Short mmCIF file of C-alpha atoms and ligand atoms in Angstrom, two decimals:
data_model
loop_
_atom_site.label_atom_id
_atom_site.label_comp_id
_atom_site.label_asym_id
_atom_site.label_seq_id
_atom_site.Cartn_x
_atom_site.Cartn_y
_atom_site.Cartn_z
CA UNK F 1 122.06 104.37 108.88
CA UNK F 2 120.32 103.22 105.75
CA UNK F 3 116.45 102.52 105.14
CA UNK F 4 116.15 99.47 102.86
CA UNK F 5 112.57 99.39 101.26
CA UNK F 6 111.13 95.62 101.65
CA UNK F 7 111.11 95.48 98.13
CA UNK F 8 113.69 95.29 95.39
CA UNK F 9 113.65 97.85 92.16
CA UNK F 10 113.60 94.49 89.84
CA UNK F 11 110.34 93.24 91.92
CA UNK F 12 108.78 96.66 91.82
CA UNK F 13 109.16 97.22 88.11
CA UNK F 14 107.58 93.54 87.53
CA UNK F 15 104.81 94.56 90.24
CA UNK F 16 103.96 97.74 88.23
CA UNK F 17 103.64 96.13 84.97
CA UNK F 18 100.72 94.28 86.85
CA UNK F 19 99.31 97.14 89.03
CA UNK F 20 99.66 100.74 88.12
CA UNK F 21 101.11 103.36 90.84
CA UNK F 22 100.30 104.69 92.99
CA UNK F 23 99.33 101.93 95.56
CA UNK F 24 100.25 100.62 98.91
CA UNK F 25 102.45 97.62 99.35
CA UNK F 26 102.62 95.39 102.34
CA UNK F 27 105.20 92.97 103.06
CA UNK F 28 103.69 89.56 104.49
CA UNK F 29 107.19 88.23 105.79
CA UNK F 30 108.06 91.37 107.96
CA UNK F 31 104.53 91.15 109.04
CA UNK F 32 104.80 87.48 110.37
CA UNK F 33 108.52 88.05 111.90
CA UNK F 34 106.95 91.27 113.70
CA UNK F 35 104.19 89.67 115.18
CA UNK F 36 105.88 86.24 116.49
CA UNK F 37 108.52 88.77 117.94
CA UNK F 38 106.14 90.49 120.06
CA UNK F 39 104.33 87.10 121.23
CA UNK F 40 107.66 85.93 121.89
CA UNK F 41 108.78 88.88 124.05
CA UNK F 42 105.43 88.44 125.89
CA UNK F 43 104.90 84.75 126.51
CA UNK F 44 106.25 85.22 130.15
CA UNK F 45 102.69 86.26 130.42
CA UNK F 46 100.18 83.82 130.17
CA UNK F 47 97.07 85.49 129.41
CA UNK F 48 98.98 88.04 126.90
CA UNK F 49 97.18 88.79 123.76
CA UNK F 50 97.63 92.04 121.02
CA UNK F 51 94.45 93.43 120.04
CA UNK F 52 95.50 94.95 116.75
CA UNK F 53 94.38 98.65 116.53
CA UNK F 54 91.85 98.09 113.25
CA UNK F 55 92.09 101.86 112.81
CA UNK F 56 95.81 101.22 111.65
CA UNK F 57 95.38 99.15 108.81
CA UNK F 58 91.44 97.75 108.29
CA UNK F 59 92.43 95.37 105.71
CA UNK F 60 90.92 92.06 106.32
CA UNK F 61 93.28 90.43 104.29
CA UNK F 62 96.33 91.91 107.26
CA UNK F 63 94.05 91.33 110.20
CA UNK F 64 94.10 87.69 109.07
CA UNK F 65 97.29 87.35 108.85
CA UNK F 66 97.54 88.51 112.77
CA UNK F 67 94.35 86.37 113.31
CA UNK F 68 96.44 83.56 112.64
CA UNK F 69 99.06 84.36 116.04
CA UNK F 70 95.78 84.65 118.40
CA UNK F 71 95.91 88.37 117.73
CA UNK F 72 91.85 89.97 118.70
CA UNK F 73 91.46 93.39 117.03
CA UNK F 74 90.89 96.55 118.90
CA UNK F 75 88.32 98.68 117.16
CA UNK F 76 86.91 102.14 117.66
CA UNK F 77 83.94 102.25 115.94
CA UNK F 78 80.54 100.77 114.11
CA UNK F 79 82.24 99.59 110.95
CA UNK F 80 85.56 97.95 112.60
CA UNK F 81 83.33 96.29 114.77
CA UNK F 82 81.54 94.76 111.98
CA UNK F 83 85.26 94.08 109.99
CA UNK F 84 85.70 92.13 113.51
CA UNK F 85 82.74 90.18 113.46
CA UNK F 86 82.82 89.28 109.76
CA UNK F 87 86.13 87.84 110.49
CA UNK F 88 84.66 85.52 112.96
CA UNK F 89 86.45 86.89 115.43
CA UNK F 90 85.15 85.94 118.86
CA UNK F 91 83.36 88.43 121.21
CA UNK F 92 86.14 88.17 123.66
CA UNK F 93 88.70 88.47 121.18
CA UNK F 94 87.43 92.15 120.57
CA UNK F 95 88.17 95.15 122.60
CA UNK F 96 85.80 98.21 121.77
CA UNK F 97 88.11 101.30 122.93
CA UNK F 98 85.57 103.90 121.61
CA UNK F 99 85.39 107.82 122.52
CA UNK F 100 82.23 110.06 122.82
CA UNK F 101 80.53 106.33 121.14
CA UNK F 102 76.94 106.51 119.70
CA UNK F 103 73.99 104.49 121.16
CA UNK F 104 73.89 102.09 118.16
CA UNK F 105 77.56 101.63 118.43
CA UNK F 106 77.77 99.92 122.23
CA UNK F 107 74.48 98.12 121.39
CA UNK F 108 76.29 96.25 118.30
CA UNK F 109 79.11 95.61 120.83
CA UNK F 110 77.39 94.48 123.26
CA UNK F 111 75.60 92.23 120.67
CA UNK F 112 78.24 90.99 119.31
CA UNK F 113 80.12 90.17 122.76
CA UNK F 114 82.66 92.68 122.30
CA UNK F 115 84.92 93.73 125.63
CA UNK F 116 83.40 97.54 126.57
CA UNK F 117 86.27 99.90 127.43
CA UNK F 118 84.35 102.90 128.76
CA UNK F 119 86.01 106.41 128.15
CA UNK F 120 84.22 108.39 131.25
CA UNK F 121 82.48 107.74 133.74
CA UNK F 122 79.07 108.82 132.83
CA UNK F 123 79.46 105.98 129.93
CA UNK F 124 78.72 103.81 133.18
CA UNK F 125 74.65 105.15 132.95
CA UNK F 126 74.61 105.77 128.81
CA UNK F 127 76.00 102.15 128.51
CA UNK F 128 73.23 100.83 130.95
CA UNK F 129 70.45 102.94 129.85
CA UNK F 130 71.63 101.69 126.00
CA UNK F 131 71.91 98.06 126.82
CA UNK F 132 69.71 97.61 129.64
CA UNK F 133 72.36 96.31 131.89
CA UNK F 134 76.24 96.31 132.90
CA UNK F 135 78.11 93.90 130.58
CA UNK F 136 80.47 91.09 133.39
CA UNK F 137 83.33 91.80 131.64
CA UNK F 138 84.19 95.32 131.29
CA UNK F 139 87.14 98.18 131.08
CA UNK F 140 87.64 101.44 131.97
CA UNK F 141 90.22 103.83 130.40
CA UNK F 142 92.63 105.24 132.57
CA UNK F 143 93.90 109.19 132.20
CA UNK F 144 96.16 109.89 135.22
CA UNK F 145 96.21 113.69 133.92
CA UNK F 146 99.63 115.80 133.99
CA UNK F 147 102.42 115.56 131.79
CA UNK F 148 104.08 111.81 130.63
CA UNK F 149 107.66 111.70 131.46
CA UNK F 150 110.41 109.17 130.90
CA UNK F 151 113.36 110.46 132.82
CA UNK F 152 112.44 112.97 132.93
CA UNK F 153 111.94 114.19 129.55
CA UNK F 154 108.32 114.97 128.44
CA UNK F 155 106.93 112.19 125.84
CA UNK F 156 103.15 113.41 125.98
CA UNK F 157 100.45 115.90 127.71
CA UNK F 158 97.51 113.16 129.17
CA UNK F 159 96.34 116.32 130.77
CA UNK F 160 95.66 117.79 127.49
CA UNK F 161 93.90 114.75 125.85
CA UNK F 162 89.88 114.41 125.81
CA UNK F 163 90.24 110.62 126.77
CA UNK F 164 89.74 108.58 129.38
CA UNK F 165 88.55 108.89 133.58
CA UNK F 166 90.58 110.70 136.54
CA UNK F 167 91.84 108.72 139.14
CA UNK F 168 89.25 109.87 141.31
CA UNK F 169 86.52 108.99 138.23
CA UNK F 170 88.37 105.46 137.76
CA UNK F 171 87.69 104.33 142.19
CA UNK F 172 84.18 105.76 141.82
CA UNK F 173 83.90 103.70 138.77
CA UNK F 174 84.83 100.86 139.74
CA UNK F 175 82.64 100.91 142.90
CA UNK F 176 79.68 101.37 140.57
CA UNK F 177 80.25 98.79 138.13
CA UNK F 178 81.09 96.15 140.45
CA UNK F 179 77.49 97.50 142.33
CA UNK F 180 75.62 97.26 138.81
CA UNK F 181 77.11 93.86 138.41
CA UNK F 182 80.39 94.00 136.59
CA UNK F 183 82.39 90.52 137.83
CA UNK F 184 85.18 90.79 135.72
CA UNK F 185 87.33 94.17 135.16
CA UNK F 186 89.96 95.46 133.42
CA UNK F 187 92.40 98.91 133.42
CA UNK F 188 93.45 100.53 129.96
CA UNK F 189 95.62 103.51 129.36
CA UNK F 190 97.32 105.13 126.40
CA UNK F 191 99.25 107.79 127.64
CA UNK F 192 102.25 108.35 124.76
CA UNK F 193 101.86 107.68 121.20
CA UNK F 194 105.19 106.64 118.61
CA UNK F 195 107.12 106.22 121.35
CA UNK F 196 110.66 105.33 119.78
CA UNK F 197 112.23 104.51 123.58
CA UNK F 198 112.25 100.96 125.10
CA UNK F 199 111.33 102.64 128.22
CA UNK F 200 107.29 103.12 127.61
CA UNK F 201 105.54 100.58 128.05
CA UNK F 202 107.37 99.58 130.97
CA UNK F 203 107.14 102.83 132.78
CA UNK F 204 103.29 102.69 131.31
CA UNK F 205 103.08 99.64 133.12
CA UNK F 206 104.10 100.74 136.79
CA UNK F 207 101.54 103.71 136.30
CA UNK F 208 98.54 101.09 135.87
CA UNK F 209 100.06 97.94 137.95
CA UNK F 210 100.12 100.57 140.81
CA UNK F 211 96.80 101.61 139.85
CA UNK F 212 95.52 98.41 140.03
CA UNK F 213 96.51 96.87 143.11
CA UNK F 214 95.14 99.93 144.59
CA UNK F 215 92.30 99.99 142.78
CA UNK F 216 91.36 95.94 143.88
CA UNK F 217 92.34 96.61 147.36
CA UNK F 218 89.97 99.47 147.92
CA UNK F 219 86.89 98.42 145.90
CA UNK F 220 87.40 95.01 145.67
CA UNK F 221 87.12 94.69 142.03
CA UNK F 222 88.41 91.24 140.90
CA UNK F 223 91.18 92.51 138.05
CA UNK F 224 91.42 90.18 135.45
CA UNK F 225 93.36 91.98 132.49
CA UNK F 226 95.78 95.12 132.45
CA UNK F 227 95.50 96.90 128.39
CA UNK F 228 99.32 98.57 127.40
CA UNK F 229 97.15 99.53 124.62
CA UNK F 230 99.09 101.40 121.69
CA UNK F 231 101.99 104.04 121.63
CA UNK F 232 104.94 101.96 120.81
CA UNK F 233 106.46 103.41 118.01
CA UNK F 234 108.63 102.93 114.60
CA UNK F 235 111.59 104.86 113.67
CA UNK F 236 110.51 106.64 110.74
CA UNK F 237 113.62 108.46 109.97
CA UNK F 238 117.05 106.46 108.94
CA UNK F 239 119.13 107.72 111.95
CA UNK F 240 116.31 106.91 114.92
CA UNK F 241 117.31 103.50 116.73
CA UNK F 242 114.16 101.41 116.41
CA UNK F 243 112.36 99.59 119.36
CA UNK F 244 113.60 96.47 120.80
CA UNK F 245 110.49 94.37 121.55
CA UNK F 246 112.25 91.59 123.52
CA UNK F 247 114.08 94.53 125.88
CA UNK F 248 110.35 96.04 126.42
CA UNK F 249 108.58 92.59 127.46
CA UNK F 250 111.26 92.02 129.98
CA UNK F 251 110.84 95.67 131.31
CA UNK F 252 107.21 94.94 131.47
CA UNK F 253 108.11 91.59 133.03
CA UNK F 254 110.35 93.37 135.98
CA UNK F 255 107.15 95.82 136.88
CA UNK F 256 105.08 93.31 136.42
CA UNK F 257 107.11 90.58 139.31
CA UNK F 258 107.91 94.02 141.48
CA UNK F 259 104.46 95.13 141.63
CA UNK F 260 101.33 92.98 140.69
CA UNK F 261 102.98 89.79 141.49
CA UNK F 262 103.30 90.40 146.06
CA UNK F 263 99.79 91.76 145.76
CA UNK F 264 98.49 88.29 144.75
CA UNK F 265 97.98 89.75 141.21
CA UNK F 266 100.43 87.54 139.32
CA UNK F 267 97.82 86.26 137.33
CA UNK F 268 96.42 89.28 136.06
CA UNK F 269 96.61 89.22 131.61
CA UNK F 270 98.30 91.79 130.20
CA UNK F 271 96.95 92.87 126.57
CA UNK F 272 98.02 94.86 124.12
CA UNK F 273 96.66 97.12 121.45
CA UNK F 274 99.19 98.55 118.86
CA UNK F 275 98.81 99.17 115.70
CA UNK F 276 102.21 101.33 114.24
CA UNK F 277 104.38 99.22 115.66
CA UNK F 278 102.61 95.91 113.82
CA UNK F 279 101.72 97.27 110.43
CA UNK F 280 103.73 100.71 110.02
CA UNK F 281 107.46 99.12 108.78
CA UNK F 282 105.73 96.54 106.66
CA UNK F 283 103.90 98.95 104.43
CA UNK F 284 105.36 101.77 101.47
CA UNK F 285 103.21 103.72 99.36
CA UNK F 286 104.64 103.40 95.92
CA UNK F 287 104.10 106.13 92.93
CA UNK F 288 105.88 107.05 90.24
CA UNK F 289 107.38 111.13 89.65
CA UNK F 290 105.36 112.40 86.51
CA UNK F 291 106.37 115.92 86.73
CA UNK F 292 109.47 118.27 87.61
CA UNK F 293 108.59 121.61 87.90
CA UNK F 294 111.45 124.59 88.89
CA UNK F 295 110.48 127.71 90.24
CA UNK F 296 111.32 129.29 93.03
CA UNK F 297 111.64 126.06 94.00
CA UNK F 298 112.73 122.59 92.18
CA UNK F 299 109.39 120.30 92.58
CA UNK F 300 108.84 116.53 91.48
CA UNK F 301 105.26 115.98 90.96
CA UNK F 302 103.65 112.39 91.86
CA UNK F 303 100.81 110.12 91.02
CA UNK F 304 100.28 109.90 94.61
CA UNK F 305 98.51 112.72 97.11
CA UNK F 306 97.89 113.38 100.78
CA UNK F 307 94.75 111.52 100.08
CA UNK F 308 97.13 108.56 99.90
CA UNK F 309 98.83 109.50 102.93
CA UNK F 310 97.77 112.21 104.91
CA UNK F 311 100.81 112.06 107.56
CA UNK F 312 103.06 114.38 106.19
CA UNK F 313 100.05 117.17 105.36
CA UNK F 314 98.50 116.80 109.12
CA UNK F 315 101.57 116.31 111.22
CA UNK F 316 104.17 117.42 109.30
CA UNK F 317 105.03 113.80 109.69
CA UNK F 318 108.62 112.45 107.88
CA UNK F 319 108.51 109.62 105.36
CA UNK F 320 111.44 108.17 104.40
CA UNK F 321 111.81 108.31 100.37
CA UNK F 322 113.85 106.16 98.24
CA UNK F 323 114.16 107.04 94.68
CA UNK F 324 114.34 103.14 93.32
CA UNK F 325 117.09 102.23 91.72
CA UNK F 326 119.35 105.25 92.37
CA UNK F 327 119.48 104.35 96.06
CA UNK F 328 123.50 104.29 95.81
CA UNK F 329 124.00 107.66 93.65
CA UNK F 330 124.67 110.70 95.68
CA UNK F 331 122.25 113.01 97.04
CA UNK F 332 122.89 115.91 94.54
CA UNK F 333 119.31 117.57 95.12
CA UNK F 334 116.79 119.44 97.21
CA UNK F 335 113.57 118.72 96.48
CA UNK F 336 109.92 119.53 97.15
CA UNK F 337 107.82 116.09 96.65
CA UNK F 338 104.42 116.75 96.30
CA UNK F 339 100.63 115.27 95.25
CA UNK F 340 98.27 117.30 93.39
CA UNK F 341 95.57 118.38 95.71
CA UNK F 342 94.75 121.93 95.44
CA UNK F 343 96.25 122.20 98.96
CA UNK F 344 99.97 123.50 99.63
CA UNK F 345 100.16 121.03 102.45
CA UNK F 346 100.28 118.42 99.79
CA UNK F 347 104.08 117.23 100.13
CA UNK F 348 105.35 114.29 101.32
CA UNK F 349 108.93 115.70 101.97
CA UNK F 350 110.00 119.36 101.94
CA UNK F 351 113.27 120.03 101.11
CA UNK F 352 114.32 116.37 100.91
CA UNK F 353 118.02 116.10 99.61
CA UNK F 354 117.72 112.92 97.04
CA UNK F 355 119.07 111.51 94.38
CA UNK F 356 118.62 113.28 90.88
CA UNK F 357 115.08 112.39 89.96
CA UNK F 358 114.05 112.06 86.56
CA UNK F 359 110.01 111.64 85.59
CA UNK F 360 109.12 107.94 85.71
CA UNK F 361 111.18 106.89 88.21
CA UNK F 362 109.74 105.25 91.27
CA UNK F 363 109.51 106.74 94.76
CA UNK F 364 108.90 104.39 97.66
CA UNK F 365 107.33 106.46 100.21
CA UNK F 366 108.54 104.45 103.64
CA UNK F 367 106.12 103.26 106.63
CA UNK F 368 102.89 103.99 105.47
CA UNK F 369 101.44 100.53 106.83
CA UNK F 370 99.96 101.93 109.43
CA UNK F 371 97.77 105.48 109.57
CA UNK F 372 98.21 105.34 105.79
CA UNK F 373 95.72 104.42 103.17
CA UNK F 374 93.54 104.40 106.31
CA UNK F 375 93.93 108.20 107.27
CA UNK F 376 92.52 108.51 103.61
CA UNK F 377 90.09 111.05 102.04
CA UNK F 378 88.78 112.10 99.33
CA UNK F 379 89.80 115.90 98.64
CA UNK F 380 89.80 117.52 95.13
CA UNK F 381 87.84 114.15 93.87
CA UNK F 382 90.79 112.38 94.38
CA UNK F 383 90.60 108.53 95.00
CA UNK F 384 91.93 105.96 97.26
CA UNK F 385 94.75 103.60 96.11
CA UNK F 386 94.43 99.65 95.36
CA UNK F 387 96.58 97.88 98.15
CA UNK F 388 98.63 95.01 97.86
CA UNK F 389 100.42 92.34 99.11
CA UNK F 390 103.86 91.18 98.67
CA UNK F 391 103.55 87.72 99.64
CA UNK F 392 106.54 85.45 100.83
CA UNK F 393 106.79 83.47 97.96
CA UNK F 394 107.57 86.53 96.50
CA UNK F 395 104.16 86.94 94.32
CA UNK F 396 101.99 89.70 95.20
CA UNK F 397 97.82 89.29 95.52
CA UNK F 398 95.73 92.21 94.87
CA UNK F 399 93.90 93.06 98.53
CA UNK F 400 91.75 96.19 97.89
CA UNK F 401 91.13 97.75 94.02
CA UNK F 402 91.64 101.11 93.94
CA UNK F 403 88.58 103.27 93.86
CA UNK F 404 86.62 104.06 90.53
CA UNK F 405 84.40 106.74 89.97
CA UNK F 406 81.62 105.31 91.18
CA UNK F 407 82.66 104.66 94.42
CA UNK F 408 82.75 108.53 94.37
CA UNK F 409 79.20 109.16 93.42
CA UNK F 410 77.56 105.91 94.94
CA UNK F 411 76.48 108.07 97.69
CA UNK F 412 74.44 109.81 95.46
CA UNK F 413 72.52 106.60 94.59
CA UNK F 414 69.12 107.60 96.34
CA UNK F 415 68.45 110.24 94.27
CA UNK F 416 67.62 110.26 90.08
CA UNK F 417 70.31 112.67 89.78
CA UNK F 418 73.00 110.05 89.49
CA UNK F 419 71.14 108.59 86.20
CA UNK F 420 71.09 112.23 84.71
CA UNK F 421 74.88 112.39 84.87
CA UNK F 422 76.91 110.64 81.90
CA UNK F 423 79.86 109.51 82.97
C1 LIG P 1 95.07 104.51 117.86
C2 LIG P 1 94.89 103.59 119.02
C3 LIG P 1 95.71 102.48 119.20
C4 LIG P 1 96.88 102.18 118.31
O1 LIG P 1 97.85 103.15 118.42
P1 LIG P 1 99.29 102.98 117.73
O2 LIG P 1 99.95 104.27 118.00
O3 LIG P 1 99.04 102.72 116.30
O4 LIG P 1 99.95 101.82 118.41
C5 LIG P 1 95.43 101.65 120.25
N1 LIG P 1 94.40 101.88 121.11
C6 LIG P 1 93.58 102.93 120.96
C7 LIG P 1 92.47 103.13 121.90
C8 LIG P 1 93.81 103.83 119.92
O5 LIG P 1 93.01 104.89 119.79
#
């Protein structure tokens, strides 16, 4: 199979005349047909509603977009929060699914009416002690412990991940909140993360519908919304079989009438929280080759770094990589592509068989629309990328500049030292 990027070589040559590489690029029309997908293969549900994982992609001008479908945001710390809030979205319409979470952070939460999803259990006291109370409305996170299978091949290691309560941890839990106050509760669990298999969230759900009829009849806790969270995945390389959204809702549909449905649960709200799987496809880091260099091995040297996308450096993560305009020559070369951070991780493909590449040509990096620009850093001095929007029309709208120096130094703007300097 072939990976078509979203954007034509005519566009991107007219789109670089305007903007100069390297940037992000995000296509609004796969963004739209994404989203009213996964409503679609939901709306079986009544109280369904995505929470879109800020951390992703915390563009405001992209979490509009979603705002627009009745998506909330998920967020998972201090400054998404505010991105949430500044974007009038309401209290309930904002899930805070935080880990080891400052003071100030649940206290702006709970200010701004935010939906608590406690990590542990002894976030039960440090929540009250912060606030001064136990929110009505609030969710624990669920980590069942052990090894995630899928027939019975492994797709994660809960037991190895710092998040969430025990089983034991979630019953005492709940017995406590609902004695502190709590009216209103809800289960959340993340348990496998780019999941390319139809079979997650479905077998995701049994875990936590199970859970939670168990978890009402014992304590009595009035259930009012089960969180799939993230973990369904894109295929990132040209041969995986991508996700079928519709097939997933109606596996989550089948649970959901075998399980919740003869406890008296069948009007429980399922929710959502993914982020790859609504941004990632529907984003491409474009840059341009500016150097070749062969020694001991052949190189093509970019305008773009792991600051730009840190994937490949941190996970050894593949990134599909068209060279634009040569995408139907044959792949005649093995290349290192790399960025030029003092850093041999820097590469976004090792060994990458590709078209001849010559220096100016255009590489369109695949996927980055999710854990891209946002995974950014600033290494070596190096700074982060405008982003943009390819719009449906066509036209394209400018949606963060890139950095400048002084976004560098303005940290440096309570001292005198900054007026010393000449840049
Ligand atoms: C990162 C994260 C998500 C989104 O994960 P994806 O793999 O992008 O779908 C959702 N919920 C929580 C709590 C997360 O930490």
């Amino acid at each position: 199979m072939k990976k078509e990027p979203f954007v034509t070589y005519e566009q991107l040559k007219e789109i670089t005349k305007k903007y100069p590489t390297p940037f992000h690029l995000y296509d609004e029309k796969g963004i739209r047909d994404n989203v009213k997908a996964l409503k679609d293969a939901f709306s079986w549900n009544k109280g369904f509603k995505e929470y879109f994982a800020v951390k992703a992609t915390p563009n405001p001008f992209l979490i509009n977009i979603l705002k627009e479908y009745g998506c909330g945001c998920d967020c998972s710390s201090l400054t998404e929060l505010m991105l949430a809030n500044a974007l009038d979205f309401a209290g309930n319409d904002i899930m805070f699914s935080s880990n080891a979470t400052p003071a100030n952070e649940f206290k702006y939460a709970d200010e701004i009416g935010a939906i608590i999803n406690l990590d542990d259990f002894t976030h039960i006291d440090f929540l009250e002690k912060t606030i001064g109370r136990i929110p009505e409305t609030i969710s624990c996170r669920y980590n069942p412990g052990g090894l995630f299978k899928i027939s019975n091949s492994i797709m994660d290691n809960p037991g190895d991940a710092k998040y969430g309560f025990t089983t034991e941890q979630l019953f005492e839990g709940f017995r406590v909140l609902k004695e502190k106050g709590a009216k209103n509760f809800g289960i959340h669990a993340f348990l496998a993360s780019n999941t390319v298999t139809n079979e997650y969230y479905p077998t995701l759900a049994k875990t936590l519908f199970e859970t939670a009829v168990k978890l009402k009849e014992e304590t009595g806790a009035d259930i009012k919304f089960i969180n799939l969270s993230g973990g369904i995945g894109i295929p990132y390389k040209p041969d995986e079989e991508p996700n079928d959204i519709k097939v997933i809702g109606e596996g989550v549909r089948k649970v959901y009438e075998e399980v919740l449905v003869p406890a008296g649960m069948g009007d429980v709200a399922l929710y959502t929280e993914l982020g790859r799987f609504m941004m990632g496809p529907y984003g491409c880091l474009v840059t341009t080759a500016i150097h070749q260099k062969h020694t001991h091995k052949e190189y093509i040297g970019c305008d773009a770094c792991a600051v730009n996308l840190m994937r490949p450096a941190m996970y050894g993560a593949y990134h599909h990589i068209t060279v634009m305009g040569k995408d139907n020559e044959i792949l005649t070369n093995t290349y290192d592509i790399t960025g030029s951070l003092c850093e041999n991780n820097d590469k976004f493909a090792v060994d990458r068989r590709l078209p001849k590449i010559d220096i100016g040509d255009l590489l369109v990096i695949h996927d980055t629309g999710a854990h891209g620009f946002a995974m950014g850093y600033n290494y070596n001095g190096k700074l982060k990328s405008a982003e943009i929007l390819l719009k449906e029309d066509g036209s394209t709208q400018l949606i963060r500049r890139p950095e400048t120096p002084e976004d560098y130094f303005a940290t440096f703007d309570c001292f005198d030292i900054l007026d010393k300097m000449k840049f």
